[in-house]
Coordinates of N, CA and C in Angstrom, one line a residue:
X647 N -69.1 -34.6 123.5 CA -69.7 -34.8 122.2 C -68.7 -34.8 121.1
X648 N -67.6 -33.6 121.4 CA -66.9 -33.9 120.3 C -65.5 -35.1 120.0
X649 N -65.7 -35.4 121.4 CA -64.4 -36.3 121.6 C -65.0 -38.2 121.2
X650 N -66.7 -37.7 121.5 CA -67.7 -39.2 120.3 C -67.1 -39.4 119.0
X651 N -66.7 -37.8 118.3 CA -66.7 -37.7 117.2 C -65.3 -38.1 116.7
X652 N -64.0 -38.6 117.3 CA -62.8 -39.0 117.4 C -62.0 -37.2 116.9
X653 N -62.7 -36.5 118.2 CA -62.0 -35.0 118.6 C -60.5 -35.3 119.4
X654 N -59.6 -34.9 119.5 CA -58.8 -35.4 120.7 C -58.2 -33.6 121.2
X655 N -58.2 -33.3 122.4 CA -57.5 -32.2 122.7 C -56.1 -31.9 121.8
X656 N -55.9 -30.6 121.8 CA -55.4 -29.4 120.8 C -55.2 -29.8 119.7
X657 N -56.1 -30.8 118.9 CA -55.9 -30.5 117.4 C -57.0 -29.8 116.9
X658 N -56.5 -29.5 115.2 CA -57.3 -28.7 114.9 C -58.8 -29.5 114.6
X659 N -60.0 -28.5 114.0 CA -61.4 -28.8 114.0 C -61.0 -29.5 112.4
X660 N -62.7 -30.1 112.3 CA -62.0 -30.7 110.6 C -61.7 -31.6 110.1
X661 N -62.2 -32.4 109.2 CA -62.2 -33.7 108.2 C -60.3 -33.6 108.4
X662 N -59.9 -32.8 108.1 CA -58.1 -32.6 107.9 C -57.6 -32.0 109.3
X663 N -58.2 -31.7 110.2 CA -57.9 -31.2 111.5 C -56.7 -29.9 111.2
X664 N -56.9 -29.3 110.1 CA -56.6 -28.1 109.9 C -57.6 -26.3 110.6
X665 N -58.6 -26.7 111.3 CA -59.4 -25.6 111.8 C -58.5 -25.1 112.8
X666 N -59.6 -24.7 113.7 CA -59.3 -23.9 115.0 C -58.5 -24.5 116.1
X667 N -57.7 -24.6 116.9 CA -57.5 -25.3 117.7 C -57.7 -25.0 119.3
X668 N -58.0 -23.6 118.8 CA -58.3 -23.1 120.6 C -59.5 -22.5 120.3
X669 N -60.4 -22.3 121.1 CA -61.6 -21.7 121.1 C -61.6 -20.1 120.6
X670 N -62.8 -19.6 120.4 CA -63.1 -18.3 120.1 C -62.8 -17.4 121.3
X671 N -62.1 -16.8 121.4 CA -61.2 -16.1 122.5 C -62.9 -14.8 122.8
X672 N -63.3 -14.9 124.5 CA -63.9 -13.8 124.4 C -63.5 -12.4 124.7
X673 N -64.0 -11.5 123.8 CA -63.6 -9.9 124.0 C -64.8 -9.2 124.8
X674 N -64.5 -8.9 126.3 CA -65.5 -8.1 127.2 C -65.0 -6.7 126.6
X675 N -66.5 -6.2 126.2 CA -66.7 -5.1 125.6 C -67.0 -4.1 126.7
X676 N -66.2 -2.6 126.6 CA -66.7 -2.1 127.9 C -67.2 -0.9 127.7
X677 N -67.9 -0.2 128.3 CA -68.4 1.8 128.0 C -70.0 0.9 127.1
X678 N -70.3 2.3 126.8 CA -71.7 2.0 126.0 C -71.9 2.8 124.6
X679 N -70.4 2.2 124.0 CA -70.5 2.5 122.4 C -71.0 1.1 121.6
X680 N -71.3 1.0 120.4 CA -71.4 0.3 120.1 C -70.5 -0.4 119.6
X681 N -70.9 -1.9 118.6 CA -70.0 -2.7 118.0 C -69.4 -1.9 117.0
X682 N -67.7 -2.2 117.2 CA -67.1 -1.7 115.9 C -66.7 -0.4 116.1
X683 N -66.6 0.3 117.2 CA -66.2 1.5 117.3 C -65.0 1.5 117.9
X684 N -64.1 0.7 118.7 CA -63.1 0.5 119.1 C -62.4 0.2 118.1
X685 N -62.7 -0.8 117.0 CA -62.0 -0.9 116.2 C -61.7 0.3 115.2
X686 N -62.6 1.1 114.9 CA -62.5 2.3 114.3 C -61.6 3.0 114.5
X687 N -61.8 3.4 116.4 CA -60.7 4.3 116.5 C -59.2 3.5 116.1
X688 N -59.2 2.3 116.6 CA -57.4 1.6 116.4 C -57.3 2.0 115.1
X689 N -57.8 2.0 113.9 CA -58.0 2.3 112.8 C -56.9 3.3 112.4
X690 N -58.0 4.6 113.3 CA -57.5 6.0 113.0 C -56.6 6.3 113.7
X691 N -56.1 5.7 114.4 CA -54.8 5.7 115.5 C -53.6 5.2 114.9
X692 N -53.7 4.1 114.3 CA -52.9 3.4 113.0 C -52.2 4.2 111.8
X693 N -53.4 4.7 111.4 CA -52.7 5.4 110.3 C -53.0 6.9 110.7
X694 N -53.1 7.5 111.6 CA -52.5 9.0 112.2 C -50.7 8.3 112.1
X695 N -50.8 7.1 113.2 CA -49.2 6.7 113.4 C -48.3 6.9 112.1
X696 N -48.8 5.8 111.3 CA -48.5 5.4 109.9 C -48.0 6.8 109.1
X697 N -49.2 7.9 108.8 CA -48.7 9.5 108.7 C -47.3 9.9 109.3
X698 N -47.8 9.8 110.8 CA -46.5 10.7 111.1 C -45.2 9.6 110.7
X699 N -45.1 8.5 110.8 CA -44.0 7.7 110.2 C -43.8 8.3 109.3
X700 N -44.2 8.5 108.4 CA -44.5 8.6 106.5 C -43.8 10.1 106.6
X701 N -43.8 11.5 107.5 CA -43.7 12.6 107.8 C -42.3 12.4 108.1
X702 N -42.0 11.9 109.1 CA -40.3 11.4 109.9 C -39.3 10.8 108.8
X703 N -40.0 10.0 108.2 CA -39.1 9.5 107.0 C -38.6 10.2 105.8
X704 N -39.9 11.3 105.2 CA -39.7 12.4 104.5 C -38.2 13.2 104.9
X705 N -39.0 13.8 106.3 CA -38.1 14.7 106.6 C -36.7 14.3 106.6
X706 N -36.3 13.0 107.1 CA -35.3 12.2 107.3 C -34.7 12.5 106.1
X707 N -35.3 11.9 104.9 CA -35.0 11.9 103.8 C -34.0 13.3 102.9
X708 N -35.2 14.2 103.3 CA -35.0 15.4 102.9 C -33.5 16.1 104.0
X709 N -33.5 15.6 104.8 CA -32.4 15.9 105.6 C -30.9 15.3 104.6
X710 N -31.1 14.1 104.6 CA -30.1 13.4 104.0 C -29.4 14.3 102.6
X711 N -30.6 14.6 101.8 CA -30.3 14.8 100.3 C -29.5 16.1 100.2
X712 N -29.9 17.1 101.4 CA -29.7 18.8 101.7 C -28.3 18.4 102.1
X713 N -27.7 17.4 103.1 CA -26.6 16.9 103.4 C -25.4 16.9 102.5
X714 N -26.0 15.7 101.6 CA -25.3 15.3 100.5 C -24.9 16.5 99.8
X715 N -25.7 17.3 99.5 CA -26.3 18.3 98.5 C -24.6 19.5 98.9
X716 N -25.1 19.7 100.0 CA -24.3 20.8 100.9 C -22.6 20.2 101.1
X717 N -22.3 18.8 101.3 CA -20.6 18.0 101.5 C -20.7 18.3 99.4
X718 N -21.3 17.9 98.9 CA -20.8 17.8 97.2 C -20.5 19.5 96.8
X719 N -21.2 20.3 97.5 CA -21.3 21.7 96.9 C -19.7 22.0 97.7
X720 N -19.4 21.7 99.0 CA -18.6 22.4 99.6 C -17.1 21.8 98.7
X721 N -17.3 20.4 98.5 CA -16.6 19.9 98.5 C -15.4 20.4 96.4
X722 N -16.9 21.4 95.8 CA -16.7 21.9 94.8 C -15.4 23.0 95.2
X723 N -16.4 23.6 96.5 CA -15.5 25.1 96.4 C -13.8 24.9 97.0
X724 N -14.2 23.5 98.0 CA -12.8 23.5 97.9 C -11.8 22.7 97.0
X725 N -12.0 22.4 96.3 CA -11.6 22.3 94.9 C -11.1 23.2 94.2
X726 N -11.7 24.2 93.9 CA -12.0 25.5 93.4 C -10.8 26.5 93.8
X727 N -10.9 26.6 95.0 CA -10.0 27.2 95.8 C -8.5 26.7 95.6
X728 N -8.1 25.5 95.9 CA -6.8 24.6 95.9 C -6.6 25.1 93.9
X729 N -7.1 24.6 93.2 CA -7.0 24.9 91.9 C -6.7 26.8 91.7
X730 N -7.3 27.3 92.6 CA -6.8 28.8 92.4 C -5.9 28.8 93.2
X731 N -5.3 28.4 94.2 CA -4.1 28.7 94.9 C -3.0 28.1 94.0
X732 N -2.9 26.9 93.6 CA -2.2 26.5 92.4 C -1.8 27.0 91.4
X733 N -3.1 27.6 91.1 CA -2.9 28.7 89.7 C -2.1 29.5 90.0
X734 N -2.3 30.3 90.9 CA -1.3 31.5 91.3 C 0.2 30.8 91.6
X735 N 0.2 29.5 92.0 CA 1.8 29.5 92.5 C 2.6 29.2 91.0
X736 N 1.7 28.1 90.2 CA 2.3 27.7 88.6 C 2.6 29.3 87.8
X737 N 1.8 30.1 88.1 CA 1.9 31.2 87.5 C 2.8 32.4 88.0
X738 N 3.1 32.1 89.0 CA 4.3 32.5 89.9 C 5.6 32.2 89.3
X739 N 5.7 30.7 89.2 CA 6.9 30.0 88.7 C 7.1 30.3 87.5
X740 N 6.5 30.1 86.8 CA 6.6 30.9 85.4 C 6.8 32.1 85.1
X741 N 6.4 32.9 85.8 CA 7.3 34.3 85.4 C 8.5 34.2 85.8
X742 N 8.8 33.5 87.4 CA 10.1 33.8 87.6 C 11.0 33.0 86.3
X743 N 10.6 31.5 85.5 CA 11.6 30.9 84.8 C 11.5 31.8 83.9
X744 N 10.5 32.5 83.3 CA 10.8 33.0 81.7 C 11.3 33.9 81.9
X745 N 11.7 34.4 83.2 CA 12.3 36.1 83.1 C 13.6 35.8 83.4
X746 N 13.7 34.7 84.0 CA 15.4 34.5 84.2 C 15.8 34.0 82.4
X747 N 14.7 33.6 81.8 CA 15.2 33.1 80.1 C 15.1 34.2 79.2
X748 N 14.5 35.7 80.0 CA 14.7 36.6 79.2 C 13.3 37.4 78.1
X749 N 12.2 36.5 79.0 CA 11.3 36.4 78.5 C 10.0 37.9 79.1
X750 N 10.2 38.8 78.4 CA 9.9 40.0 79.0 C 7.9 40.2 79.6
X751 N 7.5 39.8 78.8 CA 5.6 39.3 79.6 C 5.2 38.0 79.0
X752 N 3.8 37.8 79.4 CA 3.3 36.2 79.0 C 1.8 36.5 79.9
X753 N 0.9 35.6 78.9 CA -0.2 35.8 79.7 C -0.5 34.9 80.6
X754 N 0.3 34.0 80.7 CA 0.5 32.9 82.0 C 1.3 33.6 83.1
X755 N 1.6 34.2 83.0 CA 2.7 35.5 84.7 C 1.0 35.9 85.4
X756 N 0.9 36.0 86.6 CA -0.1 36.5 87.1 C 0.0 38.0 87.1
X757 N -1.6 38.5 87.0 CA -1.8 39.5 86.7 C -1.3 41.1 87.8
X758 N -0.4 42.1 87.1 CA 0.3 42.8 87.9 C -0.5 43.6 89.2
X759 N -0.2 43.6 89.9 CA -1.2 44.7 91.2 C -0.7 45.6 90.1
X760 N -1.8 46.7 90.7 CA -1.9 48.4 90.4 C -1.7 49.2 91.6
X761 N -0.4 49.9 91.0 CA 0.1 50.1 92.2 C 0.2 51.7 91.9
X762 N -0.5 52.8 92.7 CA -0.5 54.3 92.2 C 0.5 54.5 92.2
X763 N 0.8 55.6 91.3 CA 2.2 56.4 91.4 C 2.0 57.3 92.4
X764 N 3.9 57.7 92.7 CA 3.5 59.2 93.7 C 3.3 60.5 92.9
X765 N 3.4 60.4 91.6 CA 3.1 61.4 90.8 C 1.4 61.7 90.5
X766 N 0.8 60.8 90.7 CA -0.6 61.1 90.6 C -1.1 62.3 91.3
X767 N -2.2 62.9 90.8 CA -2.7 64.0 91.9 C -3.5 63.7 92.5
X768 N -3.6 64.0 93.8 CA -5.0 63.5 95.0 C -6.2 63.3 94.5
X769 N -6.5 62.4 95.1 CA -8.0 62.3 94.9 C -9.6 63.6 94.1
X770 N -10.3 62.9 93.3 CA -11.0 63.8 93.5 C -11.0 65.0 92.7
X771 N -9.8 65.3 91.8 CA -8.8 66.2 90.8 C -9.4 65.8 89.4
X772 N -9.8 66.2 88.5 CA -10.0 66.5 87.3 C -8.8 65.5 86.5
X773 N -7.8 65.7 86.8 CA -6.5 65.1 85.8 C -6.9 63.5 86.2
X774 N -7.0 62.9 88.0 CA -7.0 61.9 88.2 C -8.2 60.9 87.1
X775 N -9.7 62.1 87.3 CA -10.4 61.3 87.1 C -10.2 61.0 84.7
X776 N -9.6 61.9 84.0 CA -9.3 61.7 82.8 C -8.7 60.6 82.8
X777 N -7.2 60.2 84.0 CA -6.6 59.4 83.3 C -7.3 58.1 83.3
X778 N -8.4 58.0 84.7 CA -9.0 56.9 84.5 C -9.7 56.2 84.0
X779 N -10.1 57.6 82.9 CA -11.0 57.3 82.3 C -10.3 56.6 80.9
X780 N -9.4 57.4 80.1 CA -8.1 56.8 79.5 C -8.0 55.0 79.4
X781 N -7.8 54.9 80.8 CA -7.4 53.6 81.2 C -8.7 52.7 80.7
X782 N -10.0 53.0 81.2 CA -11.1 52.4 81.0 C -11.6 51.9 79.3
X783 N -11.1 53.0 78.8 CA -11.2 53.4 77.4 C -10.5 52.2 76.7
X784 N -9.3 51.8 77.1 CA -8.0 50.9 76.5 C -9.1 49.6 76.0
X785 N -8.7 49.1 75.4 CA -9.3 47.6 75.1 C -7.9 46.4 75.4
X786 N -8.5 45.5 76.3 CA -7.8 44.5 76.6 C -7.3 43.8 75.1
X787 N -5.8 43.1 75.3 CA -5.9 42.8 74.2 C -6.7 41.1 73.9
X788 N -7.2 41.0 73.0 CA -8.3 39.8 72.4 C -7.3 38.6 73.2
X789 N -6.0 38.1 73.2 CA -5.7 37.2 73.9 C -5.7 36.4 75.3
X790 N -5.4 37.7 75.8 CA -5.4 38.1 77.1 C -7.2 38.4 77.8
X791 N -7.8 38.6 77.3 CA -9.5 38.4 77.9 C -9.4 36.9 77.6
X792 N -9.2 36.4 76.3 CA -9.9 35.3 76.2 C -8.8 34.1 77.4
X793 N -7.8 34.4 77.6 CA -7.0 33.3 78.7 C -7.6 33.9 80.2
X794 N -8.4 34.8 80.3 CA -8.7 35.5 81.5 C -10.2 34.9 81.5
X795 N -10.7 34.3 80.6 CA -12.3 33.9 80.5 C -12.8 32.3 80.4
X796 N -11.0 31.6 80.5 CA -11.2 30.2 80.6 C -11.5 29.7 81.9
X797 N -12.2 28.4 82.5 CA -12.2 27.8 83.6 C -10.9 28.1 84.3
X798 N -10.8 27.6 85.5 CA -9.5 27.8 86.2 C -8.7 26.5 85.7
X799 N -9.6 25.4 85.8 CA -8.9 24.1 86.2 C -7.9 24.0 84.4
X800 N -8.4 24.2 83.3 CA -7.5 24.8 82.1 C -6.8 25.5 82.0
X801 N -7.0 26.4 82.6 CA -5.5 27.4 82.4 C -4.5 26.5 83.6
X802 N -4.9 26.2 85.2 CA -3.7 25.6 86.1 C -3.5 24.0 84.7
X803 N -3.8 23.8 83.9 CA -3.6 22.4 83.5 C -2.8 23.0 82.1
X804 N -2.7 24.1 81.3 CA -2.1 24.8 80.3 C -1.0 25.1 80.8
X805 N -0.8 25.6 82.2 CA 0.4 26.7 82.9 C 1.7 25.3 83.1
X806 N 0.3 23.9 83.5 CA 1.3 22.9 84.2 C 2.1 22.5 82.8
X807 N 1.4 22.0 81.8 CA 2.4 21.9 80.6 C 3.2 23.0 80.1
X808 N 3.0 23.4 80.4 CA 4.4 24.6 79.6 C 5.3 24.6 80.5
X809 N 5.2 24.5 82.0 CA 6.8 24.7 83.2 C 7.2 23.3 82.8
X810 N 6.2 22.3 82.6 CA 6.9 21.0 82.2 C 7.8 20.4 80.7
X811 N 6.7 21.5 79.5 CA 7.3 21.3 78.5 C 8.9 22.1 78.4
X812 N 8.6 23.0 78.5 CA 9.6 24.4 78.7 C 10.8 24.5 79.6
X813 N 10.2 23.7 80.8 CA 11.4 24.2 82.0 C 12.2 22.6 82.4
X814 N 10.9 21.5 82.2 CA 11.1 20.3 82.8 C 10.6 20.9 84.2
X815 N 10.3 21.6 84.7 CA 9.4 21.7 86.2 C 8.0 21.3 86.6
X816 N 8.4 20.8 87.7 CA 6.7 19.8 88.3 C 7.1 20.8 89.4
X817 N 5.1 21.4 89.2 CA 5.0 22.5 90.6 C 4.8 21.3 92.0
X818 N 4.4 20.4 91.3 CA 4.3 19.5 92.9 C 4.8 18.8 93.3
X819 N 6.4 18.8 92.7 CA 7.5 18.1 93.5 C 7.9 19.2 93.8
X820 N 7.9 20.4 93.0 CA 8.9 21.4 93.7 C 10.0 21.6 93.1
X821 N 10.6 21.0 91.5 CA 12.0 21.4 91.5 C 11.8 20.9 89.4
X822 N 13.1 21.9 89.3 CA 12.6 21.6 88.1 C 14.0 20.5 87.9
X823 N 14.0 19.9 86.7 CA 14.6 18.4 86.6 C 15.7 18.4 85.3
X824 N 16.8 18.2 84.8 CA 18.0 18.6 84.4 C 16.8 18.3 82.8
X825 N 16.4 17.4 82.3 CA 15.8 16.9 81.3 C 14.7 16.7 81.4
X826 N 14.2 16.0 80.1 CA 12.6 15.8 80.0 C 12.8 14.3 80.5
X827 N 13.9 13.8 79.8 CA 13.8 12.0 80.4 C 14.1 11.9 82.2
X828 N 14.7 13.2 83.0 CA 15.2 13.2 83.9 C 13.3 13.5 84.8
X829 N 12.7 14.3 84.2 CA 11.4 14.4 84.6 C 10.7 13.1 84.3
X830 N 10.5 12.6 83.3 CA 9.6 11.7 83.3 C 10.3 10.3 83.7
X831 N 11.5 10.4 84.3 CA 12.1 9.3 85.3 C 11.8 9.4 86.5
X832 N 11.8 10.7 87.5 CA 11.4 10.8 88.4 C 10.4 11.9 89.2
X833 N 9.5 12.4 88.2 CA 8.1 12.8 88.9 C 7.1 11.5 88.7
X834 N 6.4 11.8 89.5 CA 5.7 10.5 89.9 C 4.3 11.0 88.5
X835 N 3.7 12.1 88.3 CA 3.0 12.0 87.5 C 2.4 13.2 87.3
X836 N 1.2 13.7 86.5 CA 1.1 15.3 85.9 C 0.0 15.9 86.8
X837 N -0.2 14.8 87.7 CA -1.7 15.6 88.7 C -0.9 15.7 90.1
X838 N -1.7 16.4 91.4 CA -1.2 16.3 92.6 C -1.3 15.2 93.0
X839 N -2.3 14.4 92.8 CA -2.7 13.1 93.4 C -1.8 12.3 93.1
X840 N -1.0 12.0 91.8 CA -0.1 11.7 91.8 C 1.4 11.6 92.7
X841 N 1.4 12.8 93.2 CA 2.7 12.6 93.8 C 2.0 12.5 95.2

């Protein structure tokens, strides 16, 4: 009948033969639920799926950022660290050049150990605990807190210009240099990264 109608096999249905081109596919329905309940469940099976995606992705997520979070934080302290070990060696060198120039303290020389006397009396003694009290008593002087209360990375960046201005020494070549023109001829530059 449809082939009266100038139908020809596998095109589509339709003035424009844009329709169907294969028949209505049948679906044997099986068990004794009704219509539309299979589909239901795929439904809720979909998006249970869809959830736990959505859950995996989070977590994923959340994994990544703790990641990030935890290389940027560590990556502070060792920063942190290298700029204190620096500090101490620039402040190292500088006592030794100012004391060979005659230069008797400075609040850039690193701070002295406390080192007991043998004269103290044992532990625990009445005299011991006055003097320490004495000591406690003292007031730092106003300079000296306040260079003791700056960032690190300013004071290692204060200490580097003064062995540079002062001595012509770059702590990260390692040597100090006859002149300023003899330094600024061959250090390569005022950061480590530089050299």
């Amino acid at each position: 009948m449809l082939a009266a109608m100038g139908y020809q096999h596998g095109q589509g249905l339709g003035k424009r033969q844009s329709g169907r081109a294969a028949p209505v596919p049948i679906q044997v329905k099986g068990g004794k639920h009704g219509l539309g309940v299979e589909e239901n469940k795929k439904r809720k099976q979909q998006q249970l799926e869809q959830q736990q995606q959505e859950r995996v992705r989070k977590r994923a997520h959340l994994q990544q950022e703790m990641q990030t979070e935890h290389q940027a934080t560590s990556a502070v302290r060792a920063a942190n660290r290298r700029a204190d070990s620096q500090l101490l060696q620039a402040r190292q060198v500088c006592e030794t050049l100012d004391r060979r120039k005659g230069v008797e303290s400075s609040e850039m020389w690193p701070p002295a150990p406390i080192i007991p006397d043998a004269d103290d009396p044992p532990e625990g003694s009445d005299a011991q605990s006055s003097s320490i009290d004495a000591e406690v008593n003292e007031e730092p002087s106003q300079d000296l807190s306040a260079w003791e209360d700056w960032p690190v990375q300013a004071k290692l960046a204060m200490v580097l210009d003064y062995l540079r201005q002062s001595y012509q020494y770059c702590i990260f070549c390692g040597c100090q240099y006859t002149d300023a023109e003899d330094l600024l001829a061959n250090c390569p530059g005022l950061q480590e990264n530089d050299h």
